Amino acid sequence: MVIHMDAAEGIDVKCVDLRKTFRDFWMRPRVRAVEGIDLEIRRGQIYGLLGPNGSGKSTTIKMLLGLLTPSSGRVAVLGKSPRDVAIKKHVGYLPEESYLYRFLSARETLDYYGRLFKLPRKVRNERVDRLLEMVGLDAVEHRPVGEFSKGMQRRVGLAQSLINDPQLLILDEPTSGMDPVAARQIKDLIMDLGRRGKTVLLCTHQLSDVEDLCDRVAIMFGGKVRAEGTCEDLLTRTDQTTIQTSALSDSVIAEVCSLLKERGAQTVEVDQPRRRMEALFVEIVEKARAEGLQTSGAAATSGVADFLKDTVVADVVPRSAPAATPTDGGPAHDVDTDLLESLTRR
Amino acid sequence: MTEMSSSTTQIVTTRRQRNQFISWPHLRSSLIWLVAVAAIGLAASHLLEVQAGKSAADALRYTTLFLAITISAHGLFVQNSNESALRHTGLFLSILLAGQLAAEAAVRLGSVSLGTLFLGFAAAAAGRHAWRAFSSTPQLRPLATWLTSTAGVAAVIAFLARHDQLLLATAFTGITGMVIGCFAGLAGVRALLSSPNGTFAVARVTIDEAVRMRAALLLLVLLVVLIPTLPLALDHTERLEYRVQFFLSWSLGSASLILSLLTIVFTSSSICGDIESFRIHMTLAKPLQRWEYLLGKWLGVMIFNFILVGLTGIGTYTFAKTLAGTQATDAIDREAVDQHILAARTAVTPSPASPTEREQAIEAAINKLEQDAPDYFRNNPAAARSRVRFEYDWAWHTVAPDMVSTYVFHNLESAKARNAPLQLQLKPRVNNVEIDLAEVRFAMWLNGRPWPMQDGVHLAQTLPSQADHIFSLPPDVIDEEGNLEITFENKNLVSAGATIPSAITFSPGDGLRLLYRAGSFRGNVLKCLAVIWMKLSLVAAASIAAASFLGSSTALLLALSIYFGAMGSGFIRDALMQYNIAAGSFLGVVMGRMSAAWELFLSGRFYEAGRMLLGFVTDFVLAILPAFSNYDAIGSVANGLLFPLNDLVACCALIGVAYPLGFGLVGWAGLARRDLLPSTT
């Protein structure tokens, strides 16, 4: 593992006053994509980078990967400059779209990226098998990627980002183009990776993804970070209280309402909770799968590839807050117990 | 796509289910058809034999048999077999057998080409059947298709050979061999590149891209089809010597051109495509240096080219040999093909007795001219000097009227050691305008002894002016030191009104030289292939350099200009040397230009001075451009001249390594700090 000041402090990504101005052929400034960003992502965090289209998210990510050269400012990834290819051994990257060689099959694609990591053949074959199984493409592994649907290509992209068992995973729109079931499974996967101590930088404009997954969030607009903090800090409303119970009869509701008003509550609203569409969709599809209906597309994703090791870090930063607000579809995710688990497992 | 595949699966399943038992109704109907066709066919052919003759009846019998086989195969294997292996093998054999019979039937009717067509059709059908049969096992699909098609092509070749179409059979064999060689080579290379190394990984994907992208395939097909079919297209009444020569230069030349264009288009589009479609982001987010990426691309292209150049070599060599084995026009033609073209000969030109004396003579001539006509040297002294030198050379190769000139050929020891016959190549010319006198007459002495002698008489030679002649000399005319002196006496006739006959001039270079066999044709072809490959190395590196900092179309244009510049620079340089600047180092040329421009400036001829300075641009471009024409290996092979090993080494070092390295540095500089976004240029 890379040993450096930042890394020793458990900071995997650090940007100080990072700027990027795109210039044209005559070196005239054209677009100020990023204007002075400061970021600090600690080891084991799932960090959400939010913002509308064109807010500079992807540009920032590409500077972190050394694909673009910053105009000014400092970037450190795993304690080193992104120009240093040695760090890339520990970085996984899923771009905002799957830029794959159309003529390679799914297996050949993963094998190619495995070779770039100089993985020996045996390790490579094992990992490719596991990853194809994990993203549910093992049945179509010999078909050229060019024939795949967008969601299937996305799965290939996700699989290749994990082939090196990365410490830092940079995911740009991981769930775009995927059906809700797959998206849910990808989210579970990310959460699981986070539990294993991987650092995840999640860049998206799917707000629900962020809400479900992220420990910390930065919201960008116009090349600047407008808000940054834990989900808890940003989302908790201090001016309201919600009480959930099992279904009550009308008379009991009326009784409770009057009691609340008596005790000084100013507005009381009673509502029958709705399920989220995502939860409903997932339930229907799971049921159909359980009944054994066939599909010719990608199969269900399964488990997490077992070569993705738990990262053992001396100073894993305790998560500041439970990441997800448990909804009736999502798994309850108690971070503190997970953290304990991961520490004791060591 | 997905819906389609699922429906296909369903069809397959239902058919399998139906075939789990023998279907009697189908078998019965097949049997009825079989009996009916056989009876009608045999009866009709019997009648035909009485009425029209044996061959027509035979054709009908074959056709009947063909139909019978088709019906039985259909009835037995398609309808009634649930064993898929048996079904496929049976069907495949039936298709080929039926094709064979159809072809024989066509031959009975007198058309071998129609037969070939039938058999070819059967081979294609068999291949298609194999492709469809293995749809559920994609791993075996290519292998099965290949084996089946190869068996089909083998049947076609055997058929052609049986019916005395040897050249056509060879062409088919050649095409098949080249295609199989190509695929075997690719498989071998992919296995070689399988070690876990970033550069190798990029190279392997590049090869896959080249193979699986259709544009590259088109050029490949062009190459595979052009070379073997050319010998068929040549005019059979032409002398074999010229046919072989034309075939060699054309097939090697066109292959070199096609491969260069393929390399340029493929390399630049591969890199620019990676950048423009952002695929490079995925690759360079991995632990791979940018130079490793470029090196991988170059390696991939070069390996692909190696296979293609190898194919070209196999094709050219085999077909040249085949073509040379066909009927020659006469004995002289036969000797020319075997001894002059399918050989690798070294050429020796005569050298002056004393090189220092020669230099002194040239210097004296220059000094004299400088005094007599100083204007001649004013504009461009270096060019004037080279003109004087050229004229001196011309004069040295001239046998003056009623005079005797002796030319000494040195360093013939190895020719003597080989004990191979010497070939004396002469291209004499006279300045007579009268047609009757446009003949060169001279007598020859070898080492002072008259030659050739016939019945004790020294024969004089009479040859048409300005044509090539080759005399075969016995190797023992070379003396102990490895020298040969050839003396010419001018015996030209005197034209009417003139007092002396005209002079004889041997054009310097190929007009007066000795040739002897010094290597094998095969070795020469190998060297030529190496030179072509080295040139491709340069072209690939230039394309990579252009693609590293330019957009796809601009990069393509730049790479093409470098290629055509390299092709033409030698000729431009020769032309400039003739008219403008002298040979010599780049620095010498620059100094010459500077001083000439300064003198012109002092004498007030500003326009001339400016023009002289502008010439720097040309000089510079010519100086940095590689010159492909310096290594004309294709010309050597076509003319049966040994391509010298020194030239091969120089070509490898300069064209194959030094220039590509330079271009590689340019490419690295272009990509190293670049933002990986599509280029705007």
Short mmCIF file of N, CA, C and O in Angstrom, two decimals, chain A residues 122-165:
data_model
loop_
_atom_site.label_atom_id
_atom_site.label_comp_id
_atom_site.label_asym_id
_atom_site.label_seq_id
_atom_site.Cartn_x
_atom_site.Cartn_y
_atom_site.Cartn_z
N LYS A 122 -3.88 -17.34 -13.96
CA LYS A 122 -4.73 -18.12 -13.07
C LYS A 122 -5.65 -17.18 -12.26
O LYS A 122 -6.86 -17.37 -12.21
N VAL A 123 -5.01 -16.16 -11.68
CA VAL A 123 -5.77 -15.19 -10.89
C VAL A 123 -6.81 -14.53 -11.77
O VAL A 123 -7.98 -14.35 -11.38
N ARG A 124 -6.38 -14.16 -12.98
CA ARG A 124 -7.24 -13.44 -13.90
C ARG A 124 -8.48 -14.28 -14.21
O ARG A 124 -9.60 -13.80 -14.12
N ASN A 125 -8.25 -15.55 -14.57
CA ASN A 125 -9.38 -16.40 -14.93
C ASN A 125 -10.35 -16.55 -13.76
O ASN A 125 -11.56 -16.48 -13.93
N GLU A 126 -9.80 -16.74 -12.57
CA GLU A 126 -10.66 -16.88 -11.40
C GLU A 126 -11.51 -15.64 -11.20
O GLU A 126 -12.72 -15.71 -11.02
N ARG A 127 -10.84 -14.50 -11.25
CA ARG A 127 -11.56 -13.25 -10.99
C ARG A 127 -12.60 -12.98 -12.06
O ARG A 127 -13.71 -12.53 -11.76
N VAL A 128 -12.22 -13.25 -13.33
CA VAL A 128 -13.18 -13.00 -14.40
C VAL A 128 -14.41 -13.89 -14.21
O VAL A 128 -15.55 -13.43 -14.32
N ASP A 129 -14.19 -15.16 -13.84
CA ASP A 129 -15.32 -16.06 -13.59
C ASP A 129 -16.22 -15.49 -12.50
O ASP A 129 -17.44 -15.40 -12.67
N ARG A 130 -15.60 -15.09 -11.42
CA ARG A 130 -16.38 -14.61 -10.28
C ARG A 130 -17.13 -13.33 -10.62
O ARG A 130 -18.28 -13.16 -10.24
N LEU A 131 -16.45 -12.43 -11.33
CA LEU A 131 -17.07 -11.14 -11.64
C LEU A 131 -18.22 -11.32 -12.63
O LEU A 131 -19.27 -10.68 -12.48
N LEU A 132 -18.04 -12.19 -13.63
CA LEU A 132 -19.11 -12.41 -14.59
C LEU A 132 -20.32 -12.98 -13.89
O LEU A 132 -21.47 -12.60 -14.15
N GLU A 133 -20.07 -13.86 -12.94
CA GLU A 133 -21.15 -14.44 -12.16
C GLU A 133 -21.81 -13.36 -11.31
O GLU A 133 -23.02 -13.24 -11.24
N MET A 134 -20.95 -12.51 -10.73
CA MET A 134 -21.44 -11.48 -9.83
C MET A 134 -22.36 -10.50 -10.55
O MET A 134 -23.40 -10.12 -10.02
N VAL A 135 -21.98 -10.09 -11.77
CA VAL A 135 -22.83 -9.13 -12.47
C VAL A 135 -23.84 -9.83 -13.36
O VAL A 135 -24.55 -9.19 -14.13
N GLY A 136 -23.92 -11.16 -13.28
CA GLY A 136 -24.96 -11.90 -13.97
C GLY A 136 -24.78 -12.00 -15.46
O GLY A 136 -25.74 -12.06 -16.21
N LEU A 137 -23.53 -12.00 -15.94
CA LEU A 137 -23.31 -12.09 -17.38
C LEU A 137 -22.63 -13.41 -17.77
O LEU A 137 -22.18 -13.56 -18.90
N ASP A 138 -22.56 -14.36 -16.85
CA ASP A 138 -21.81 -15.58 -17.16
C ASP A 138 -22.44 -16.38 -18.29
O ASP A 138 -21.75 -17.11 -19.00
N ALA A 139 -23.75 -16.20 -18.51
CA ALA A 139 -24.39 -16.97 -19.58
C ALA A 139 -24.11 -16.37 -20.96
O ALA A 139 -24.21 -17.05 -21.97
N VAL A 140 -23.75 -15.10 -21.01
CA VAL A 140 -23.57 -14.45 -22.32
C VAL A 140 -22.12 -13.99 -22.49
O VAL A 140 -21.84 -13.09 -23.27
N GLU A 141 -21.19 -14.67 -21.78
CA GLU A 141 -19.82 -14.17 -21.75
C GLU A 141 -19.12 -14.22 -23.11
O GLU A 141 -18.15 -13.53 -23.33
N HIS A 142 -19.62 -15.04 -24.06
CA HIS A 142 -18.94 -15.14 -25.34
C HIS A 142 -19.53 -14.24 -26.41
O HIS A 142 -19.08 -14.24 -27.54
N ARG A 143 -20.56 -13.48 -26.05
CA ARG A 143 -21.13 -12.57 -27.05
C ARG A 143 -20.34 -11.27 -27.08
O ARG A 143 -19.88 -10.79 -26.05
N PRO A 144 -20.17 -10.68 -28.29
CA PRO A 144 -19.45 -9.41 -28.35
C PRO A 144 -20.19 -8.33 -27.56
O PRO A 144 -21.42 -8.27 -27.58
N VAL A 145 -19.43 -7.52 -26.86
CA VAL A 145 -20.01 -6.49 -26.01
C VAL A 145 -20.86 -5.51 -26.82
O VAL A 145 -21.84 -4.96 -26.34
N GLY A 146 -20.49 -5.32 -28.10
CA GLY A 146 -21.23 -4.40 -28.96
C GLY A 146 -22.69 -4.79 -29.12
O GLY A 146 -23.53 -3.95 -29.42
N GLU A 147 -23.00 -6.08 -28.90
CA GLU A 147 -24.39 -6.53 -29.04
C GLU A 147 -25.18 -6.32 -27.76
O GLU A 147 -26.39 -6.53 -27.76
N PHE A 148 -24.49 -5.94 -26.69
CA PHE A 148 -25.16 -5.84 -25.39
C PHE A 148 -26.05 -4.60 -25.32
O PHE A 148 -25.80 -3.60 -25.98
N SER A 149 -27.06 -4.68 -24.45
CA SER A 149 -27.85 -3.49 -24.15
C SER A 149 -27.02 -2.58 -23.25
O SER A 149 -25.98 -2.98 -22.73
N LYS A 150 -27.54 -1.36 -23.07
CA LYS A 150 -26.76 -0.40 -22.31
C LYS A 150 -26.51 -0.89 -20.88
O LYS A 150 -25.40 -0.79 -20.35
N GLY A 151 -27.55 -1.45 -20.30
CA GLY A 151 -27.43 -1.93 -18.92
C GLY A 151 -26.43 -3.06 -18.80
O GLY A 151 -25.64 -3.12 -17.85
N MET A 152 -26.43 -3.95 -19.81
CA MET A 152 -25.48 -5.06 -19.78
C MET A 152 -24.05 -4.55 -19.93
O MET A 152 -23.12 -5.04 -19.29
N GLN A 153 -23.88 -3.55 -20.80
CA GLN A 153 -22.54 -2.97 -20.96
C GLN A 153 -22.09 -2.33 -19.64
O GLN A 153 -20.93 -2.37 -19.28
N ARG A 154 -23.06 -1.76 -18.97
CA ARG A 154 -22.77 -1.12 -17.68
C ARG A 154 -22.24 -2.16 -16.68
O ARG A 154 -21.35 -1.92 -15.90
N ARG A 155 -22.86 -3.33 -16.73
CA ARG A 155 -22.42 -4.40 -15.83
C ARG A 155 -20.98 -4.81 -16.15
O ARG A 155 -20.19 -5.07 -15.25
N VAL A 156 -20.67 -4.89 -17.46
CA VAL A 156 -19.29 -5.21 -17.83
C VAL A 156 -18.35 -4.14 -17.28
O VAL A 156 -17.30 -4.44 -16.71
N GLY A 157 -18.79 -2.88 -17.42
CA GLY A 157 -17.97 -1.76 -16.92
C GLY A 157 -17.74 -1.88 -15.42
O GLY A 157 -16.63 -1.70 -14.93
N LEU A 158 -18.80 -2.23 -14.72
CA LEU A 158 -18.67 -2.34 -13.27
C LEU A 158 -17.72 -3.49 -12.92
O LEU A 158 -16.84 -3.35 -12.06
N ALA A 159 -17.87 -4.60 -13.63
CA ALA A 159 -17.02 -5.75 -13.35
C ALA A 159 -15.56 -5.40 -13.58
O ALA A 159 -14.70 -5.74 -12.77
N GLN A 160 -15.27 -4.70 -14.69
CA GLN A 160 -13.86 -4.37 -14.95
C GLN A 160 -13.30 -3.43 -13.89
O GLN A 160 -12.11 -3.45 -13.60
N SER A 161 -14.16 -2.60 -13.28
CA SER A 161 -13.62 -1.66 -12.29
C SER A 161 -13.22 -2.39 -11.01
O SER A 161 -12.52 -1.83 -10.18
N LEU A 162 -13.68 -3.63 -10.85
CA LEU A 162 -13.39 -4.35 -9.61
C LEU A 162 -12.30 -5.40 -9.79
O LEU A 162 -11.91 -6.05 -8.82
N ILE A 163 -11.80 -5.57 -11.02
CA ILE A 163 -10.95 -6.72 -11.30
C ILE A 163 -9.64 -6.68 -10.52
O ILE A 163 -9.01 -7.70 -10.28
N ASN A 164 -9.21 -5.49 -10.12
CA ASN A 164 -7.94 -5.40 -9.39
C ASN A 164 -8.15 -5.34 -7.88
O ASN A 164 -7.23 -5.04 -7.16
N ASP A 165 -9.36 -5.63 -7.42
CA ASP A 165 -9.68 -5.51 -6.00
C ASP A 165 -9.20 -4.15 -5.47
O ASP A 165 -8.31 -4.07 -4.63
#
